[in-house]
Amino acid sequence: MNTGPSASPANPVRRRLLGGAALAFAAGPLGAIGSALAAPASVRTAPASAGKPMWGPLRQIDAGVLRVSYAQMGPEDGPPVLLLHGWPYDIHTYAEVAPLLAAKGYRVIVPYLRGYGSTTFLSADTPRNGQQAALATDAIALLDALHIDKAIFAGCDWGARTADIMAALWPQRCQGLVSVSGYLIGSQQANQAPLPPKAELQWWYQFYFATERGRLGYEQNRSEFSRLIWQLASPQWRFDDATFLRSAAAFDNPDHVAVVIHNYRWRLGLAEGEKRFDEMEARLARQPNIGVAAITLEGDANGAPHPPSSAYASKFTGKYAHRLISGGIGHNLPQEAPAAFAQAVVDVAAF
């Protein structure tokens, strides 16, 4: 899952974000845990979407340091849309979004991130790096390999952060942006600033991953661990076993644990990144504005830490809209509210 956006402690945007995180926590993370695990009587039921994916066989292409495995739907000459998943999710976040967009004539591309599914590293010597700049560079390399000059970027969780970074640093490649939970670009320096204790509790898994016990625990229990995160992050989403297991298969990638653990340790400054990304990370630490057309989305029942939209609206300096999606929608918004997410993609293309 994503951490909130970061800036220097003196930055007023950062202060609003931290305050929002604390206020969001006032409802009580333990209460959220209880509601997630107790299965209240009135809950939304996940669609029966765990059969054979509608997009057919996956494709592979060498891009940057990866052999990327990706799904594609829609006409080859349609306007391209790049859909990016997060942790602990996979391409099936967009199992219902992709066909909706393909039916409207879009060329929809949904890649497995590094460390997920059948995406692999081309070299055993490449660091299994999960830092934000590496993931964004992977996505740009994929567009280059597919000879796509410009696309709509849309994402959730890690994918939202990656889409934000691409839109900020490569605006000439971005036709429009759809980002769940808004502006999620971070920095190691900003993440050194402590949050109030109740807000810190929401990041229990981040601290767990900082330990060797946590790494081993995730490696040995990655499916059970991920199911718990799904429940906590989307407390009103009652997905069935088949839906979860379809995505959990992506976590069997041999590089998955290394990439996930590095991602969270890097955020806290407990793991080094690659030197080749230093200049990019310095730019991101300055919290660049996003000037492309953008729509941000939030679910009304997101159980994961997330900032209020008022804290990041000013970071979007182009045509911009924010939408709150109601109906008990949690963190995995594209899979829980596929029609709303697909409509945002269509609408941002028309901005």
PDB file of N, CA, C and O in Angstrom, residues 272-321:
ATOM      1  N   GLU A 272      19.552   1.434   0.780  1.00  0.00           N
ATOM      2  CA  GLU A 272      20.029   2.364  -0.238  1.00  0.00           C
ATOM      3  C   GLU A 272      19.321   2.112  -1.561  1.00  0.00           C
ATOM      4  O   GLU A 272      18.939   0.985  -1.873  1.00  0.00           O
ATOM      5  N   GLY A 273      19.177   3.183  -2.341  1.00  0.00           N
ATOM      6  CA  GLY A 273      18.703   3.044  -3.700  1.00  0.00           C
ATOM      7  C   GLY A 273      19.876   2.910  -4.643  1.00  0.00           C
ATOM      8  O   GLY A 273      21.028   2.792  -4.219  1.00  0.00           O
ATOM      9  N   GLU A 274      19.583   2.922  -5.928  1.00  0.00           N
ATOM     10  CA  GLU A 274      20.651   2.879  -6.923  1.00  0.00           C
ATOM     11  C   GLU A 274      21.115   4.299  -7.231  1.00  0.00           C
ATOM     12  O   GLU A 274      20.298   5.223  -7.359  1.00  0.00           O
ATOM     13  N   LYS A 275      22.409   4.455  -7.381  1.00  0.00           N
ATOM     14  CA  LYS A 275      22.984   5.778  -7.644  1.00  0.00           C
ATOM     15  C   LYS A 275      22.396   6.407  -8.894  1.00  0.00           C
ATOM     16  O   LYS A 275      22.252   7.640  -8.968  1.00  0.00           O
ATOM     17  N   ARG A 276      22.043   5.583  -9.872  1.00  0.00           N
ATOM     18  CA  ARG A 276      21.554   6.139 -11.134  1.00  0.00           C
ATOM     19  C   ARG A 276      20.223   6.869 -10.963  1.00  0.00           C
ATOM     20  O   ARG A 276      19.822   7.618 -11.850  1.00  0.00           O
ATOM     21  N   PHE A 277      19.572   6.657  -9.825  1.00  0.00           N
ATOM     22  CA  PHE A 277      18.303   7.327  -9.576  1.00  0.00           C
ATOM     23  C   PHE A 277      18.442   8.529  -8.638  1.00  0.00           C
ATOM     24  O   PHE A 277      17.432   9.167  -8.299  1.00  0.00           O
ATOM     25  N   ASP A 278      19.641   8.850  -8.215  1.00  0.00           N
ATOM     26  CA  ASP A 278      19.817   9.921  -7.232  1.00  0.00           C
ATOM     27  C   ASP A 278      19.269  11.259  -7.711  1.00  0.00           C
ATOM     28  O   ASP A 278      18.597  11.982  -6.955  1.00  0.00           O
ATOM     29  N   GLU A 279      19.583  11.620  -8.965  1.00  0.00           N
ATOM     30  CA  GLU A 279      19.126  12.908  -9.469  1.00  0.00           C
ATOM     31  C   GLU A 279      17.605  12.940  -9.577  1.00  0.00           C
ATOM     32  O   GLU A 279      16.957  13.949  -9.236  1.00  0.00           O
ATOM     33  N   MET A 280      17.017  11.849  -9.993  1.00  0.00           N
ATOM     34  CA  MET A 280      15.561  11.781 -10.094  1.00  0.00           C
ATOM     35  C   MET A 280      14.916  11.890  -8.723  1.00  0.00           C
ATOM     36  O   MET A 280      13.931  12.616  -8.533  1.00  0.00           O
ATOM     37  N   GLU A 281      15.482  11.199  -7.743  1.00  0.00           N
ATOM     38  CA  GLU A 281      14.923  11.258  -6.400  1.00  0.00           C
ATOM     39  C   GLU A 281      15.059  12.664  -5.813  1.00  0.00           C
ATOM     40  O   GLU A 281      14.181  13.119  -5.068  1.00  0.00           O
ATOM     41  N   ALA A 282      16.139  13.355  -6.155  1.00  0.00           N
ATOM     42  CA  ALA A 282      16.290  14.729  -5.679  1.00  0.00           C
ATOM     43  C   ALA A 282      15.193  15.620  -6.242  1.00  0.00           C
ATOM     44  O   ALA A 282      14.650  16.490  -5.544  1.00  0.00           O
ATOM     45  N   ARG A 283      14.853  15.409  -7.496  1.00  0.00           N
ATOM     46  CA  ARG A 283      13.763  16.182  -8.107  1.00  0.00           C
ATOM     47  C   ARG A 283      12.428  15.842  -7.447  1.00  0.00           C
ATOM     48  O   ARG A 283      11.612  16.723  -7.170  1.00  0.00           O
ATOM     49  N   LEU A 284      12.212  14.573  -7.174  1.00  0.00           N
ATOM     50  CA  LEU A 284      10.950  14.158  -6.564  1.00  0.00           C
ATOM     51  C   LEU A 284      10.831  14.673  -5.134  1.00  0.00           C
ATOM     52  O   LEU A 284       9.727  14.998  -4.675  1.00  0.00           O
ATOM     53  N   ALA A 285      11.954  14.759  -4.435  1.00  0.00           N
ATOM     54  CA  ALA A 285      11.932  15.253  -3.058  1.00  0.00           C
ATOM     55  C   ALA A 285      11.482  16.711  -2.988  1.00  0.00           C
ATOM     56  O   ALA A 285      10.996  17.163  -1.944  1.00  0.00           O
ATOM     57  N   ARG A 286      11.618  17.430  -4.096  1.00  0.00           N
ATOM     58  CA  ARG A 286      11.152  18.818  -4.143  1.00  0.00           C
ATOM     59  C   ARG A 286       9.648  18.907  -4.434  1.00  0.00           C
ATOM     60  O   ARG A 286       9.113  19.994  -4.578  1.00  0.00           O
ATOM     61  N   GLN A 287       8.994  17.778  -4.532  1.00  0.00           N
ATOM     62  CA  GLN A 287       7.548  17.699  -4.740  1.00  0.00           C
ATOM     63  C   GLN A 287       7.093  18.509  -5.946  1.00  0.00           C
ATOM     64  O   GLN A 287       6.365  19.510  -5.820  1.00  0.00           O
ATOM     65  N   PRO A 288       7.480  18.075  -7.133  1.00  0.00           N
ATOM     66  CA  PRO A 288       7.107  18.829  -8.337  1.00  0.00           C
ATOM     67  C   PRO A 288       5.597  18.833  -8.544  1.00  0.00           C
ATOM     68  O   PRO A 288       4.896  17.871  -8.222  1.00  0.00           O
ATOM     69  N   ASN A 289       5.102  19.944  -9.090  1.00  0.00           N
ATOM     70  CA  ASN A 289       3.700  20.014  -9.458  1.00  0.00           C
ATOM     71  C   ASN A 289       3.417  19.094 -10.640  1.00  0.00           C
ATOM     72  O   ASN A 289       4.317  18.735 -11.408  1.00  0.00           O
ATOM     73  N   ILE A 290       2.162  18.745 -10.799  1.00  0.00           N
ATOM     74  CA  ILE A 290       1.714  17.944 -11.933  1.00  0.00           C
ATOM     75  C   ILE A 290       0.814  18.836 -12.779  1.00  0.00           C
ATOM     76  O   ILE A 290      -0.257  19.261 -12.331  1.00  0.00           O
ATOM     77  N   GLY A 291       1.271  19.135 -13.995  1.00  0.00           N
ATOM     78  CA  GLY A 291       0.576  20.106 -14.837  1.00  0.00           C
ATOM     79  C   GLY A 291      -0.332  19.513 -15.887  1.00  0.00           C
ATOM     80  O   GLY A 291      -1.036  20.258 -16.576  1.00  0.00           O
ATOM     81  N   VAL A 292      -0.352  18.187 -16.018  1.00  0.00           N
ATOM     82  CA  VAL A 292      -1.219  17.564 -17.018  1.00  0.00           C
ATOM     83  C   VAL A 292      -2.650  17.480 -16.486  1.00  0.00           C
ATOM     84  O   VAL A 292      -2.892  17.618 -15.282  1.00  0.00           O
ATOM     85  N   ALA A 293      -3.589  17.259 -17.365  1.00  0.00           N
ATOM     86  CA  ALA A 293      -4.972  17.058 -16.948  1.00  0.00           C
ATOM     87  C   ALA A 293      -5.051  15.856 -16.010  1.00  0.00           C
ATOM     88  O   ALA A 293      -4.449  14.808 -16.280  1.00  0.00           O
ATOM     89  N   ALA A 294      -5.770  16.009 -14.904  1.00  0.00           N
ATOM     90  CA  ALA A 294      -5.758  14.955 -13.893  1.00  0.00           C
ATOM     91  C   ALA A 294      -7.100  14.847 -13.183  1.00  0.00           C
ATOM     92  O   ALA A 294      -7.790  15.848 -12.953  1.00  0.00           O
ATOM     93  N   ILE A 295      -7.443  13.615 -12.845  1.00  0.00           N
ATOM     94  CA  ILE A 295      -8.577  13.323 -11.976  1.00  0.00           C
ATOM     95  C   ILE A 295      -8.057  12.447 -10.845  1.00  0.00           C
ATOM     96  O   ILE A 295      -7.411  11.424 -11.089  1.00  0.00           O
ATOM     97  N   THR A 296      -8.310  12.861  -9.613  1.00  0.00           N
ATOM     98  CA  THR A 296      -7.966  12.026  -8.466  1.00  0.00           C
ATOM     99  C   THR A 296      -9.252  11.427  -7.900  1.00  0.00           C
ATOM    100  O   THR A 296     -10.323  12.039  -7.960  1.00  0.00           O
ATOM    101  N   LEU A 297      -9.120  10.221  -7.360  1.00  0.00           N
ATOM    102  CA  LEU A 297     -10.263   9.480  -6.846  1.00  0.00           C
ATOM    103  C   LEU A 297      -9.987   9.025  -5.422  1.00  0.00           C
ATOM    104  O   LEU A 297      -8.844   8.760  -5.066  1.00  0.00           O
ATOM    105  N   GLU A 298     -11.045   8.911  -4.637  1.00  0.00           N
ATOM    106  CA  GLU A 298     -10.936   8.338  -3.308  1.00  0.00           C
ATOM    107  C   GLU A 298     -12.206   7.563  -3.003  1.00  0.00           C
ATOM    108  O   GLU A 298     -13.306   8.001  -3.365  1.00  0.00           O
ATOM    109  N   GLY A 299     -12.035   6.400  -2.375  1.00  0.00           N
ATOM    110  CA  GLY A 299     -13.179   5.642  -1.917  1.00  0.00           C
ATOM    111  C   GLY A 299     -13.651   6.143  -0.566  1.00  0.00           C
ATOM    112  O   GLY A 299     -12.852   6.597   0.253  1.00  0.00           O
ATOM    113  N   ASP A 300     -14.960   6.049  -0.318  1.00  0.00           N
ATOM    114  CA  ASP A 300     -15.496   6.557   0.936  1.00  0.00           C
ATOM    115  C   ASP A 300     -15.249   5.619   2.110  1.00  0.00           C
ATOM    116  O   ASP A 300     -15.541   5.965   3.256  1.00  0.00           O
ATOM    117  N   ALA A 301     -14.672   4.427   1.848  1.00  0.00           N
ATOM    118  CA  ALA A 301     -14.378   3.483   2.935  1.00  0.00           C
ATOM    119  C   ALA A 301     -12.947   2.966   2.816  1.00  0.00           C
ATOM    120  O   ALA A 301     -12.675   1.802   3.093  1.00  0.00           O
ATOM    121  N   ASN A 302     -12.044   3.834   2.420  1.00  0.00           N
ATOM    122  CA  ASN A 302     -10.634   3.454   2.285  1.00  0.00           C
ATOM    123  C   ASN A 302     -10.026   3.257   3.671  1.00  0.00           C
ATOM    124  O   ASN A 302      -9.881   4.203   4.440  1.00  0.00           O
ATOM    125  N   GLY A 303      -9.670   2.020   3.996  1.00  0.00           N
ATOM    126  CA  GLY A 303      -9.100   1.730   5.304  1.00  0.00           C
ATOM    127  C   GLY A 303      -7.605   1.893   5.378  1.00  0.00           C
ATOM    128  O   GLY A 303      -7.014   1.747   6.454  1.00  0.00           O
ATOM    129  N   ALA A 304      -6.961   2.212   4.259  1.00  0.00           N
ATOM    130  CA  ALA A 304      -5.519   2.436   4.244  1.00  0.00           C
ATOM    131  C   ALA A 304      -5.223   3.899   4.551  1.00  0.00           C
ATOM    132  O   ALA A 304      -6.066   4.774   4.311  1.00  0.00           O
ATOM    133  N   PRO A 305      -4.041   4.207   5.085  1.00  0.00           N
ATOM    134  CA  PRO A 305      -3.681   5.610   5.322  1.00  0.00           C
ATOM    135  C   PRO A 305      -3.728   6.394   4.016  1.00  0.00           C
ATOM    136  O   PRO A 305      -3.197   5.943   2.994  1.00  0.00           O
ATOM    137  N   HIS A 306      -4.363   7.540   4.033  1.00  0.00           N
ATOM    138  CA  HIS A 306      -4.444   8.364   2.827  1.00  0.00           C
ATOM    139  C   HIS A 306      -4.709   9.811   3.239  1.00  0.00           C
ATOM    140  O   HIS A 306      -5.407  10.066   4.229  1.00  0.00           O
ATOM    141  N   PRO A 307      -4.178  10.757   2.503  1.00  0.00           N
ATOM    142  CA  PRO A 307      -4.371  12.166   2.839  1.00  0.00           C
ATOM    143  C   PRO A 307      -5.730  12.667   2.368  1.00  0.00           C
ATOM    144  O   PRO A 307      -6.315  12.121   1.422  1.00  0.00           O
ATOM    145  N   PRO A 308      -6.252  13.720   2.980  1.00  0.00           N
ATOM    146  CA  PRO A 308      -7.468  14.345   2.458  1.00  0.00           C
ATOM    147  C   PRO A 308      -7.160  15.055   1.145  1.00  0.00           C
ATOM    148  O   PRO A 308      -6.048  15.532   0.925  1.00  0.00           O
ATOM    149  N   SER A 309      -8.135  15.122   0.271  1.00  0.00           N
ATOM    150  CA  SER A 309      -7.901  15.729  -1.046  1.00  0.00           C
ATOM    151  C   SER A 309      -7.493  17.190  -0.935  1.00  0.00           C
ATOM    152  O   SER A 309      -6.745  17.702  -1.788  1.00  0.00           O
ATOM    153  N   SER A 310      -7.931  17.874   0.115  1.00  0.00           N
ATOM    154  CA  SER A 310      -7.562  19.280   0.283  1.00  0.00           C
ATOM    155  C   SER A 310      -6.069  19.465   0.495  1.00  0.00           C
ATOM    156  O   SER A 310      -5.524  20.545   0.238  1.00  0.00           O
ATOM    157  N   ALA A 311      -5.378  18.421   0.936  1.00  0.00           N
ATOM    158  CA  ALA A 311      -3.950  18.531   1.213  1.00  0.00           C
ATOM    159  C   ALA A 311      -3.115  18.509  -0.050  1.00  0.00           C
ATOM    160  O   ALA A 311      -1.982  18.986  -0.040  1.00  0.00           O
ATOM    161  N   TYR A 312      -3.653  17.955  -1.135  1.00  0.00           N
ATOM    162  CA  TYR A 312      -2.830  17.826  -2.340  1.00  0.00           C
ATOM    163  C   TYR A 312      -3.419  18.501  -3.575  1.00  0.00           C
ATOM    164  O   TYR A 312      -2.779  18.518  -4.630  1.00  0.00           O
ATOM    165  N   ALA A 313      -4.594  19.056  -3.488  1.00  0.00           N
ATOM    166  CA  ALA A 313      -5.231  19.634  -4.676  1.00  0.00           C
ATOM    167  C   ALA A 313      -4.343  20.663  -5.362  1.00  0.00           C
ATOM    168  O   ALA A 313      -4.297  20.745  -6.597  1.00  0.00           O
ATOM    169  N   SER A 314      -3.597  21.442  -4.575  1.00  0.00           N
ATOM    170  CA  SER A 314      -2.765  22.503  -5.163  1.00  0.00           C
ATOM    171  C   SER A 314      -1.584  21.956  -5.958  1.00  0.00           C
ATOM    172  O   SER A 314      -0.964  22.705  -6.719  1.00  0.00           O
ATOM    173  N   LYS A 315      -1.266  20.687  -5.782  1.00  0.00           N
ATOM    174  CA  LYS A 315      -0.152  20.103  -6.534  1.00  0.00           C
ATOM    175  C   LYS A 315      -0.527  19.836  -7.991  1.00  0.00           C
ATOM    176  O   LYS A 315       0.342  19.616  -8.821  1.00  0.00           O
ATOM    177  N   PHE A 316      -1.816  19.840  -8.298  1.00  0.00           N
ATOM    178  CA  PHE A 316      -2.284  19.614  -9.664  1.00  0.00           C
ATOM    179  C   PHE A 316      -2.614  20.967 -10.276  1.00  0.00           C
ATOM    180  O   PHE A 316      -3.605  21.604  -9.923  1.00  0.00           O
ATOM    181  N   THR A 317      -1.749  21.418 -11.185  1.00  0.00           N
ATOM    182  CA  THR A 317      -1.849  22.779 -11.693  1.00  0.00           C
ATOM    183  C   THR A 317      -2.495  22.864 -13.067  1.00  0.00           C
ATOM    184  O   THR A 317      -2.713  23.956 -13.581  1.00  0.00           O
ATOM    185  N   GLY A 318      -2.795  21.725 -13.678  1.00  0.00           N
ATOM    186  CA  GLY A 318      -3.541  21.711 -14.929  1.00  0.00           C
ATOM    187  C   GLY A 318      -5.025  21.585 -14.641  1.00  0.00           C
ATOM    188  O   GLY A 318      -5.490  21.787 -13.512  1.00  0.00           O
ATOM    189  N   LYS A 319      -5.812  21.231 -15.661  1.00  0.00           N
ATOM    190  CA  LYS A 319      -7.236  21.002 -15.438  1.00  0.00           C
ATOM    191  C   LYS A 319      -7.376  19.811 -14.510  1.00  0.00           C
ATOM    192  O   LYS A 319      -6.767  18.760 -14.714  1.00  0.00           O
ATOM    193  N   TYR A 320      -8.200  19.970 -13.481  1.00  0.00           N
ATOM    194  CA  TYR A 320      -8.180  18.993 -12.392  1.00  0.00           C
ATOM    195  C   TYR A 320      -9.557  18.824 -11.779  1.00  0.00           C
ATOM    196  O   TYR A 320     -10.330  19.779 -11.676  1.00  0.00           O
ATOM    197  N   ALA A 321      -9.833  17.579 -11.368  1.00  0.00           N
ATOM    198  CA  ALA A 321     -11.061  17.297 -10.631  1.00  0.00           C
ATOM    199  C   ALA A 321     -10.781  16.190  -9.624  1.00  0.00           C
ATOM    200  O   ALA A 321      -9.949  15.308  -9.863  1.00  0.00           O
TER     201      ALA A 321
END
